[in-house]
């Protein structure tokens, strides 16, 4: 079986270090999965990817107690 467009988009996001595209691709891949045996996996990772805390990044150990880093690109809606 070949790669779907969603899988390709996720790979592009990872390769170009674009976490937004990678997340969207991962969510798309989870939405495509209809296998009963993956039901718990899909539910767990959909929850993580769509939660507010899913957008936090880990900081170096010396900064963990001082700062919190968050990707704000998901916090604001684009006006078209």
GROMACS .gro file of C-alpha atoms in nm:
model
   80
    1UNK     CA    1   0.000   0.000   0.000
    2UNK     CA    2   0.132   0.343  -0.090
    3UNK     CA    3   0.137   0.659   0.117
    4UNK     CA    4  -0.181   0.863   0.139
    5UNK     CA    5  -0.177   1.240   0.089
    6UNK     CA    6  -0.225   1.287   0.464
    7UNK     CA    7   0.076   1.067   0.540
    8UNK     CA    8   0.285   1.258   0.285
    9UNK     CA    9   0.183   1.588   0.445
   10UNK     CA   10   0.283   1.458   0.788
   11UNK     CA   11   0.623   1.346   0.654
   12UNK     CA   12   0.675   1.687   0.488
   13UNK     CA   13   0.596   1.858   0.818
   14UNK     CA   14   0.843   1.643   1.009
   15UNK     CA   15   1.113   1.683   0.743
   16UNK     CA   16   1.081   2.062   0.737
   17UNK     CA   17   1.043   2.090   1.117
   18UNK     CA   18   0.691   2.230   1.076
   19UNK     CA   19   0.512   2.095   1.382
   20UNK     CA   20   0.176   2.238   1.279
   21UNK     CA   21   0.177   2.039   0.952
   22UNK     CA   22   0.309   1.731   1.129
   23UNK     CA   23   0.030   1.752   1.389
   24UNK     CA   24  -0.235   1.805   1.125
   25UNK     CA   25  -0.103   1.508   0.930
   26UNK     CA   26  -0.097   1.292   1.243
   27UNK     CA   27  -0.456   1.388   1.324
   28UNK     CA   28  -0.557   1.313   0.966
   29UNK     CA   29  -0.389   0.972   0.982
   30UNK     CA   30  -0.568   0.897   1.309
   31UNK     CA   31  -0.899   1.001   1.153
   32UNK     CA   32  -0.834   0.764   0.861
   33UNK     CA   33  -0.783   0.464   1.090
   34UNK     CA   34  -1.105   0.267   1.129
   35UNK     CA   35  -0.954  -0.056   1.265
   36UNK     CA   36  -1.123  -0.172   1.585
   37UNK     CA   37  -0.791  -0.297   1.728
   38UNK     CA   38  -0.647   0.058   1.710
   39UNK     CA   39  -0.947   0.224   1.876
   40UNK     CA   40  -0.772   0.295   2.209
   41UNK     CA   41  -0.451   0.415   2.041
   42UNK     CA   42  -0.647   0.650   1.813
   43UNK     CA   43  -0.853   0.791   2.100
   44UNK     CA   44  -0.547   0.848   2.319
   45UNK     CA   45  -0.336   1.027   2.060
   46UNK     CA   46  -0.624   1.231   1.920
   47UNK     CA   47  -0.678   1.358   2.272
   48UNK     CA   48  -0.311   1.446   2.314
   49UNK     CA   49  -0.283   1.614   1.973
   50UNK     CA   50  -0.594   1.825   2.022
   51UNK     CA   51  -0.542   1.919   2.387
   52UNK     CA   52  -0.401   2.255   2.488
   53UNK     CA   53  -0.108   2.082   2.659
   54UNK     CA   54  -0.026   1.892   2.341
   55UNK     CA   55   0.130   2.207   2.201
   56UNK     CA   56   0.395   2.245   2.469
   57UNK     CA   57   0.758   2.186   2.386
   58UNK     CA   58   1.022   2.053   2.621
   59UNK     CA   59   1.290   2.297   2.727
   60UNK     CA   60   1.650   2.218   2.823
   61UNK     CA   61   1.686   2.094   3.183
   62UNK     CA   62   1.843   2.418   3.312
   63UNK     CA   63   1.543   2.623   3.191
   64UNK     CA   64   1.256   2.391   3.291
   65UNK     CA   65   1.187   2.560   3.623
   66UNK     CA   66   1.214   2.912   3.481
   67UNK     CA   67   1.035   2.915   3.147
   68UNK     CA   68   0.751   2.752   2.961
   69UNK     CA   69   0.762   2.741   2.583
   70UNK     CA   70   0.443   2.719   2.380
   71UNK     CA   71   0.375   2.720   2.007
   72UNK     CA   72   0.132   3.013   1.973
   73UNK     CA   73   0.059   2.940   1.608
   74UNK     CA   74  -0.233   2.724   1.723
   75UNK     CA   75  -0.365   2.986   1.966
   76UNK     CA   76  -0.483   3.244   1.715
   77UNK     CA   77  -0.732   3.207   1.431
   78UNK     CA   78  -0.628   3.343   1.094
   79UNK     CA   79  -0.862   3.603   0.952
   80UNK     CA   80  -0.920   3.550   0.583
   0.00000   0.00000   0.00000
